[in-house]
Structure formats: C-alpha cells, structure tokens
Amino acid sequence: MASQSVVSSSPRVLRVAVVGVGLVGGEFVDQLLSFPRSNPFRIVSLSSTKTTLFSPDGLDLSPSTWKQSLTQSGLKPDLDFLSRQLLSLVKPGQDVVFVDNTSSNEVAALYPRFLKYGVHVITPNKKAFSAELSLHESIMSASLESGARFLNEATVGAGLPIISTLKDLVATGDKVVTKIEGVFSGTMSYIFNEFSSGKEGGPSFSSVVKIAREKGYTEPHPADDLNGADVARKLTILSRYVPSLRSALKDGYKSVSTKSLVPPQLEDVETGGEFIRRLPEFDAQFNQMRADAFKEGKVLRFAGVIDVESGVIKADLEKYPTTHPFATALGGSDNIVMFHTERYGARPLVVQGAGAGAAVTAMGVMSDLLKLV
C-alpha cells in the first residue's frame, strides 16, 4: 500500500507597506488596524514625508498609537531602501503589498519595478494610470510577467465600484458600445449643484467656489480643480479598460479634450487666496451661461464623456435637461456614472454616491486589499 504524505501549510500572510499617511492614508491605516486580530495582514512599513517605520516581521501598532510611533521614529523615508526590502520579502505563501496613498509622480514611477518582482500595488494615486501610455503599458506588462496585481479602484469615484464594474462588464463579454458619461469630480459636482439648480438666478459662481474651498472640497488652489485635469485623469483611467480605446490616449490625460473653467486672466495667479479674491471679476460670464441654460430648461454640469463609437473623450461643461439624472439625482459632492453598453442598452447601468472624502476613499483602497486575500 502506497504511503501517503501529509502536507502542512501555514496561514497565508500579506505583508503591507504603506506610503502616505495623510487624510486618506491615515484613515486607511486606522481601518486596517481595526480589523480582527485573525486577519492575514501585517504592516511591515509606514512612511510619511518625514519619517518611516520598518520591520520585516510586522510592526507592533495600534489605532491609538501608530501616529505617535511614526512621528517619533528617527528613520527618514528612503524609497530605494524600502523597495529592496520589499522585494526580498516576496516568498511563496507570503505576499507583499505596496500601498501608495500619495499623489506623487516619483512613487508612481516605481510601480513597474514592484510588480515585476512580485509585489502587488494598490493605490488611489491617479498619476501612474493617467500618465503617458508607455508607463501604463510598463505596469501592465510587469503585472503579466510576475502575476502580481495592481488595483486602483479608488482612483475614480473614491470608494464607489466604478472601475470594478467596468472591468466586470468587459471581462464577461459586454461591450461598451455607446458611451460612459458621468460627473466624476466631487468638487465640480458640489459647485454646479449649488450654482445651477434649475431655478432662475442663484448664488454667484465665485461665492460658491469660495464656500467649497472653505469646506475643504477644493484643492488649496481652486484652479487645480477648475482646470478640469482631475476629470481628464479619471477619463483616461477608465478608457484604458475599454479594449478599443486602450491605446487611444498616448499622452494620457493631456490627450483628453478638456474645458478649463479658469479664466485666462487668472491662469498665472500663484496662490489660492489671490485666485478667490479675483474670481468675482468673472461672475457675469458664468451668470450668463447659467441664464442661457435656464432658458433651455437645463442645468450646467461639468461632465466627463467617453464616446466609444466616435472615439471622443472629453471633459467639458455640459447642459442637461432638468429631468436628467445629473440634474435630479446629485447632492453635495456626489459622483454619478452611467454605463451605456450592449447589455444595458435600454436603461444604462448607474453607479452613484459620495465621490470624495477620506473615509470612502480609504474604503476603496481597503476593498482592493481584501481582493488579494
């Protein structure tokens, strides 16, 4: 009788390195440390812009003490050291995950190296996935070569299942035969929900932007939102999941047809405070656009459109009927995305909800991490 061998296996462990512990990164660390003790995650590194912590076997951290431990660390962040250490940790049954919660181009440029050597990459950082096509292709090929995964749900719509929905539609054979359209910017959503409500008149454009800045909905310099680049980046990311458009934007978001709402006279204003001070000079032209839309029974919305049939990808200020979901369904800084596909032809598939905020963005990052378990 043939003898039988018994193979014992250790529980799978995922070693997690986190770079960026600001609003989103800090919330992500809190969520990760709040998981039950039986979870498979071990945080091996935390890095801020000033300090870092590293232990290959896992750091001893708690939700109440990790910030103090990081602040008191005498180690300076060193991406080259961290990458070498993480690559050395990749072993069978021991996955290594690099979580980038920054908005850094420098960090994003490391993704191909991590992926090539088997380190998974998870991030809400839009830079790598909306940059030139060559970087995106390097990320794709490195992932295919090693089997390490890159997951970036939170780059579009914070915690909303927008990227995963599109990936599932494509993977199961649906065709995005007409278009994807949506209000992709929480900042722009808030501004135009307040400014153009479908009623005659309303608050001035400059006052709405000023309040949005005070509430923390805009970047410190509102021009960074009003120039439309954030929406263009998100359209680039989504278009690269549509097979027929995967190579359409050679220069990334810079190839997207984008309408800037920054008055030309304010393009060189260096500070957000000065920008807000001078924006009222241009209220009349925004008021006129709102009045014109009202006469047509429409509202203004800054929307992104990926027209698959024509190949047009644009971020622009559009007019929508007051009965349209972009006029009736949005509140606050909500995002809404409509997928017009072969299967969802008569009625589009709609994903809607909070599209900004540290807690929901960190949730999107956390949901990607759980996909690796």
Coordinates of C-alpha atoms in Angstrom, one line a residue:
M1 CA 0.0 0.0 0.0
A2 CA 1.4 3.3 -1.1
S3 CA 2.3 5.6 1.8
Q4 CA 0.6 9.0 2.0
S5 CA 2.4 12.2 2.8
V6 CA 0.8 14.9 4.8
V7 CA 1.5 18.5 3.7
S8 CA 1.1 21.1 6.3
S9 CA 0.6 24.7 5.2
S10 CA 1.0 27.9 7.1
P11 CA -1.7 30.5 7.0
R12 CA -1.2 32.9 4.1
V13 CA 0.3 36.2 5.2
L14 CA 0.2 39.5 3.3
R15 CA 2.9 41.9 4.3
V16 CA 1.8 45.5 3.7
A17 CA 3.9 48.6 3.2
V18 CA 2.1 51.9 3.3
V19 CA 3.5 55.1 1.9
G20 CA 1.5 58.3 2.6
V21 CA -0.4 58.7 5.9
G22 CA -2.3 62.0 5.3
L23 CA -6.0 62.2 5.3
V24 CA -6.7 59.2 3.1
G25 CA -3.6 57.2 4.2
G26 CA -4.2 57.8 7.9
E27 CA -7.8 56.7 7.5
F28 CA -6.7 53.6 5.6
V29 CA -4.2 52.7 8.4
D30 CA -7.0 53.1 11.0
Q31 CA -9.3 50.8 9.0
L32 CA -6.6 48.2 8.6
L33 CA -5.6 48.2 12.3
S34 CA -9.3 47.9 13.3
F35 CA -9.6 44.6 11.6
P36 CA -9.9 41.5 13.8
R37 CA -6.6 40.1 15.1
S38 CA -7.1 37.0 13.0
N39 CA -6.7 39.0 9.8
P40 CA -3.8 38.0 7.4
F41 CA -2.3 41.5 7.1
R42 CA 1.0 42.5 8.7
I43 CA 2.0 46.1 8.3
V44 CA 5.8 46.0 7.8
S45 CA 6.3 49.6 6.9
L46 CA 4.7 53.1 7.4
S47 CA 6.1 56.2 5.7
S48 CA 5.2 59.8 5.9
T49 CA 7.1 62.6 4.1
K50 CA 9.4 63.0 7.1
T51 CA 9.7 59.6 8.9
T52 CA 9.4 55.9 8.3
L53 CA 9.0 52.7 10.3
F54 CA 10.1 49.3 9.0
S55 CA 10.1 45.7 10.4
P56 CA 10.0 42.7 8.1
D57 CA 8.0 40.6 10.6
G58 CA 5.4 43.3 11.2
L59 CA 5.2 46.5 13.2
D60 CA 3.6 46.5 16.6
L61 CA 0.9 49.2 16.1
S62 CA -2.5 50.1 17.4
P63 CA -5.1 52.6 16.2
S64 CA -4.3 54.9 19.1
T65 CA -0.5 54.8 19.0
W66 CA 0.7 54.4 15.4
K67 CA 0.8 58.2 14.6
Q68 CA 3.0 58.8 17.7
S69 CA 5.3 55.9 16.8
L70 CA 5.8 57.2 13.3
T71 CA 6.4 60.7 14.4
Q72 CA 9.0 59.6 17.0
S73 CA 10.9 57.4 14.5
G74 CA 14.4 58.5 13.8
L75 CA 14.4 57.0 10.3
K76 CA 14.0 59.1 7.2
P77 CA 11.9 57.8 4.3
D78 CA 14.0 56.1 1.6
L79 CA 12.1 54.6 -1.3
D80 CA 15.2 52.8 -2.7
F81 CA 15.8 51.1 0.7
L82 CA 12.1 50.2 1.0
S83 CA 11.9 48.7 -2.5
R84 CA 14.9 46.5 -1.9
Q85 CA 13.5 45.3 1.4
L86 CA 10.0 44.6 0.0
L87 CA 11.4 42.6 -3.0
S88 CA 13.4 40.5 -0.5
L89 CA 10.2 39.6 1.4
V90 CA 8.4 38.1 -1.6
K91 CA 8.2 34.3 -1.0
P92 CA 5.7 31.5 -1.7
G93 CA 2.7 31.9 0.6
Q94 CA 3.9 35.3 1.7
D95 CA 2.5 38.1 -0.5
V96 CA 3.9 41.6 -0.3
V97 CA 1.6 44.6 -1.0
F98 CA 2.8 48.2 -1.6
V99 CA 0.0 50.7 -0.8
D100 CA 0.7 54.2 -2.2
N101 CA -1.6 56.8 -0.7
T102 CA 0.4 59.7 -2.1
S103 CA -0.2 61.8 -5.2
S104 CA 3.5 61.6 -6.1
N105 CA 4.8 61.0 -9.6
E106 CA 8.1 59.7 -8.1
V107 CA 6.3 57.0 -6.2
A108 CA 4.1 56.1 -9.1
A109 CA 7.1 55.6 -11.3
L110 CA 8.2 52.7 -9.1
Y111 CA 5.1 50.6 -9.8
P112 CA 6.6 48.6 -12.7
R113 CA 9.6 47.6 -10.6
F114 CA 7.5 46.4 -7.7
L115 CA 5.2 44.5 -10.0
K116 CA 8.0 42.9 -12.0
Y117 CA 9.4 41.3 -8.8
G118 CA 6.0 40.1 -7.5
V119 CA 4.9 43.0 -5.2
H120 CA 1.2 43.8 -5.5
V121 CA 0.4 47.5 -5.9
I122 CA -2.7 49.2 -4.5
T123 CA -3.3 52.9 -4.8
P124 CA -5.7 55.9 -5.0
N125 CA -2.9 57.8 -6.8
K126 CA -4.1 58.7 -10.3
K127 CA -0.7 59.7 -11.6
A128 CA 0.6 56.4 -13.0
F129 CA -2.7 55.3 -14.6
S130 CA -3.4 58.6 -16.3
A131 CA 0.1 59.5 -17.5
E132 CA 1.6 58.7 -20.8
L133 CA 0.7 55.3 -22.4
S134 CA 4.2 54.0 -22.1
L135 CA 4.1 54.0 -18.3
H136 CA 0.7 52.3 -18.3
E137 CA 2.0 49.6 -20.7
S138 CA 5.0 49.0 -18.4
I139 CA 2.7 48.5 -15.5
M140 CA 0.5 46.1 -17.5
S141 CA 3.5 44.0 -18.8
A142 CA 5.2 43.9 -15.4
S143 CA 2.0 42.6 -13.8
L144 CA 1.5 39.9 -16.5
E145 CA 5.1 38.8 -16.2
S146 CA 5.1 38.2 -12.4
G147 CA 1.4 37.6 -11.7
A148 CA 1.4 40.5 -9.1
R149 CA -1.7 42.6 -9.3
F150 CA -2.3 46.3 -9.5
L151 CA -5.6 47.5 -8.1
N152 CA -6.7 51.2 -8.3
E153 CA -10.4 51.3 -7.6
A154 CA -10.1 54.5 -5.6
T155 CA -8.6 56.4 -8.4
V156 CA -12.1 57.0 -9.8
G157 CA -15.0 57.7 -7.6
A158 CA -13.3 57.1 -4.2
G159 CA -15.0 54.1 -2.7
L160 CA -17.6 53.7 -5.5
P161 CA -17.4 50.5 -7.5
I162 CA -16.8 52.2 -10.8
I163 CA -13.6 50.6 -12.1
S164 CA -14.5 47.1 -10.9
T165 CA -17.9 47.5 -12.6
L166 CA -16.3 48.4 -15.9
K167 CA -13.8 45.6 -15.6
D168 CA -16.5 43.1 -14.9
L169 CA -18.6 44.3 -17.8
V170 CA -15.6 43.9 -20.2
A171 CA -14.4 40.6 -18.7
T172 CA -17.8 39.0 -19.0
G173 CA -18.1 39.9 -22.7
D174 CA -20.3 43.0 -22.5
K175 CA -19.4 45.7 -25.0
V176 CA -19.3 49.4 -24.1
V177 CA -20.8 50.1 -27.5
T178 CA -22.0 53.6 -26.9
K179 CA -20.6 55.6 -24.1
I180 CA -19.6 56.2 -20.5
E181 CA -20.7 59.5 -19.1
G182 CA -20.6 61.0 -15.6
V183 CA -20.0 63.6 -13.1
F184 CA -16.6 62.4 -11.9
S185 CA -15.4 65.3 -9.7
G186 CA -16.8 65.7 -6.2
T187 CA -15.6 69.3 -6.3
M188 CA -17.2 70.1 -9.6
S189 CA -20.4 68.3 -8.5
Y190 CA -20.7 70.4 -5.4
I191 CA -20.0 73.7 -7.3
F192 CA -22.6 73.1 -10.0
N193 CA -25.2 71.5 -7.8
E194 CA -25.1 74.8 -5.8
F195 CA -24.6 77.2 -8.7
S196 CA -27.0 75.8 -11.3
S197 CA -30.1 74.2 -9.6
G198 CA -32.6 74.6 -12.4
K199 CA -34.1 77.7 -10.9
E200 CA -33.7 81.1 -12.2
G201 CA -30.8 83.0 -10.7
G202 CA -28.8 81.8 -7.7
P203 CA -25.6 82.5 -5.9
S204 CA -22.6 83.9 -7.8
F205 CA -20.0 81.4 -9.1
S206 CA -17.2 83.0 -7.1
S207 CA -19.2 82.7 -3.8
V208 CA -19.9 79.0 -4.4
V209 CA -16.2 78.3 -5.2
K210 CA -15.2 80.3 -2.1
I211 CA -17.5 78.2 0.1
A212 CA -16.4 75.0 -1.5
R213 CA -12.8 75.9 -0.7
E214 CA -13.7 76.7 2.9
K215 CA -15.4 73.4 3.3
G216 CA -12.3 71.6 2.0
Y217 CA -14.0 70.4 -1.2
T218 CA -11.4 72.1 -3.5
E219 CA -7.7 71.9 -3.6
P220 CA -5.9 74.8 -1.7
H221 CA -5.7 76.4 -5.1
P222 CA -9.2 76.1 -6.7
A223 CA -7.7 76.4 -10.2
D224 CA -6.4 72.8 -9.7
D225 CA -10.0 71.7 -9.8
L226 CA -11.5 74.2 -12.2
N227 CA -8.9 73.4 -14.9
G228 CA -10.6 70.0 -15.5
A229 CA -7.4 68.0 -15.2
D230 CA -8.8 65.8 -12.4
V231 CA -11.7 64.7 -14.6
A232 CA -9.4 64.2 -17.6
R233 CA -7.3 61.9 -15.5
K234 CA -10.3 59.8 -14.5
L235 CA -11.5 59.5 -18.1
T236 CA -8.0 58.3 -19.1
I237 CA -8.0 55.6 -16.4
L238 CA -11.5 54.4 -17.5
S239 CA -10.8 54.5 -21.2
R240 CA -7.8 52.2 -20.7
Y241 CA -10.2 49.4 -19.5
V242 CA -12.2 49.7 -22.8
P243 CA -10.4 47.4 -25.3
S244 CA -11.0 49.6 -28.3
L245 CA -9.7 52.7 -26.5
R246 CA -6.8 51.1 -24.6
S247 CA -4.2 52.9 -26.7
A248 CA -6.2 56.0 -27.6
L249 CA -4.5 58.5 -25.3
K250 CA -0.8 58.3 -26.0
D251 CA -0.1 61.3 -23.8
G252 CA -2.5 60.3 -21.1
Y253 CA -4.8 62.9 -19.6
K254 CA -3.1 65.6 -21.7
S255 CA -4.7 64.0 -24.7
V256 CA -8.2 64.4 -23.4
S257 CA -10.2 67.3 -24.8
T258 CA -10.6 69.4 -21.7
K259 CA -12.6 72.6 -21.0
S260 CA -10.9 74.7 -18.3
L261 CA -13.1 77.0 -16.3
V262 CA -10.2 79.0 -15.1
P263 CA -10.5 82.5 -16.7
P264 CA -7.4 83.1 -18.9
Q265 CA -6.6 86.2 -16.9
L266 CA -6.2 84.1 -13.8
E267 CA -4.2 81.2 -15.2
D268 CA -0.9 82.6 -13.8
V269 CA -2.3 83.5 -10.3
E270 CA 0.1 81.7 -7.9
T271 CA -2.0 81.5 -4.7
G272 CA -5.4 80.2 -3.9
G273 CA -6.2 83.2 -1.8
E274 CA -5.5 85.6 -4.6
F275 CA -7.5 83.5 -7.1
I276 CA -10.5 83.6 -4.8
R277 CA -10.1 87.4 -4.4
R278 CA -10.2 88.0 -8.1
L279 CA -12.7 85.4 -9.3
P280 CA -15.7 87.7 -8.7
E281 CA -14.4 89.8 -11.7
F282 CA -15.8 87.0 -13.9
D283 CA -19.1 86.3 -12.3
A284 CA -21.0 88.0 -15.1
Q285 CA -19.9 85.5 -17.7
F286 CA -20.8 82.5 -15.5
N287 CA -24.2 84.1 -14.7
Q288 CA -24.8 84.4 -18.4
M289 CA -24.1 80.7 -19.0
R290 CA -26.5 79.7 -16.2
A291 CA -29.2 82.0 -17.6
D292 CA -28.8 80.5 -21.1
A293 CA -29.1 77.0 -19.7
F294 CA -32.2 78.0 -17.7
K295 CA -33.9 79.4 -20.8
E296 CA -33.5 76.0 -22.4
G297 CA -34.9 74.2 -19.3
K298 CA -31.4 72.8 -18.5
V299 CA -28.7 72.9 -15.8
L300 CA -24.9 73.2 -16.1
R301 CA -22.8 70.2 -15.1
F302 CA -19.1 69.6 -15.5
A303 CA -19.2 66.1 -17.0
G304 CA -16.8 63.6 -18.5
V305 CA -17.8 61.6 -21.6
I306 CA -16.2 58.6 -23.2
D307 CA -17.9 58.1 -26.6
V308 CA -16.7 54.7 -27.7
E309 CA -18.4 54.8 -31.1
S310 CA -16.8 58.1 -32.1
G311 CA -13.6 57.7 -30.0
V312 CA -14.2 61.1 -28.5
I313 CA -13.1 61.5 -24.9
K314 CA -13.8 64.9 -23.3
A315 CA -14.2 66.8 -20.0
D316 CA -16.5 69.7 -20.5
L317 CA -19.2 72.0 -19.1
E318 CA -22.4 70.5 -20.5
K319 CA -26.1 71.4 -20.3
Y320 CA -28.6 68.7 -19.2
P321 CA -32.4 68.8 -19.0
T322 CA -33.7 69.4 -15.5
T323 CA -35.2 65.9 -15.7
H324 CA -31.9 64.2 -16.3
P325 CA -30.3 62.2 -13.5
F326 CA -27.3 64.6 -13.5
A327 CA -29.8 67.3 -12.6
T328 CA -32.1 65.4 -10.2
A329 CA -30.0 62.7 -8.5
L330 CA -27.0 64.6 -7.3
G331 CA -26.4 66.2 -4.0
G332 CA -23.4 67.6 -2.2
S333 CA -20.2 66.2 -3.7
D334 CA -21.8 63.1 -5.2
N335 CA -20.4 61.3 -8.3
I336 CA -22.6 59.6 -10.8
V337 CA -21.5 57.4 -13.7
M338 CA -23.7 55.9 -16.4
F339 CA -22.6 52.9 -18.5
H340 CA -24.3 52.6 -21.8
T341 CA -23.4 49.1 -23.0
E342 CA -24.8 46.3 -25.2
R343 CA -26.5 44.6 -22.3
Y344 CA -27.5 47.9 -20.6
G345 CA -28.9 49.4 -23.8
A346 CA -32.4 50.5 -22.9
R347 CA -31.5 51.7 -19.5
P348 CA -27.9 52.5 -18.5
L349 CA -26.2 50.9 -15.5
V350 CA -25.8 53.7 -13.0
V351 CA -23.3 53.9 -10.1
Q352 CA -23.8 56.8 -7.8
G353 CA -22.8 58.0 -4.3
A354 CA -20.2 60.0 -2.4
G355 CA -17.3 60.6 -4.6
A356 CA -14.9 62.4 -2.3
G357 CA -13.8 62.2 1.4
A358 CA -11.0 60.4 3.3
A359 CA -13.2 57.6 4.8
V360 CA -14.8 56.5 1.5
T361 CA -11.6 56.8 -0.5
A362 CA -9.7 54.7 2.2
M363 CA -12.6 52.2 1.9
G364 CA -11.9 51.9 -1.8
V365 CA -8.2 51.2 -1.0
M366 CA -9.2 48.7 1.7
S367 CA -11.6 46.9 -0.6
D368 CA -8.8 46.4 -3.1
L369 CA -6.6 45.0 -0.4
L370 CA -9.3 42.5 0.5
K371 CA -9.4 41.3 -3.1
L372 CA -5.9 39.8 -2.5
V373 CA -7.0 37.5 0.3

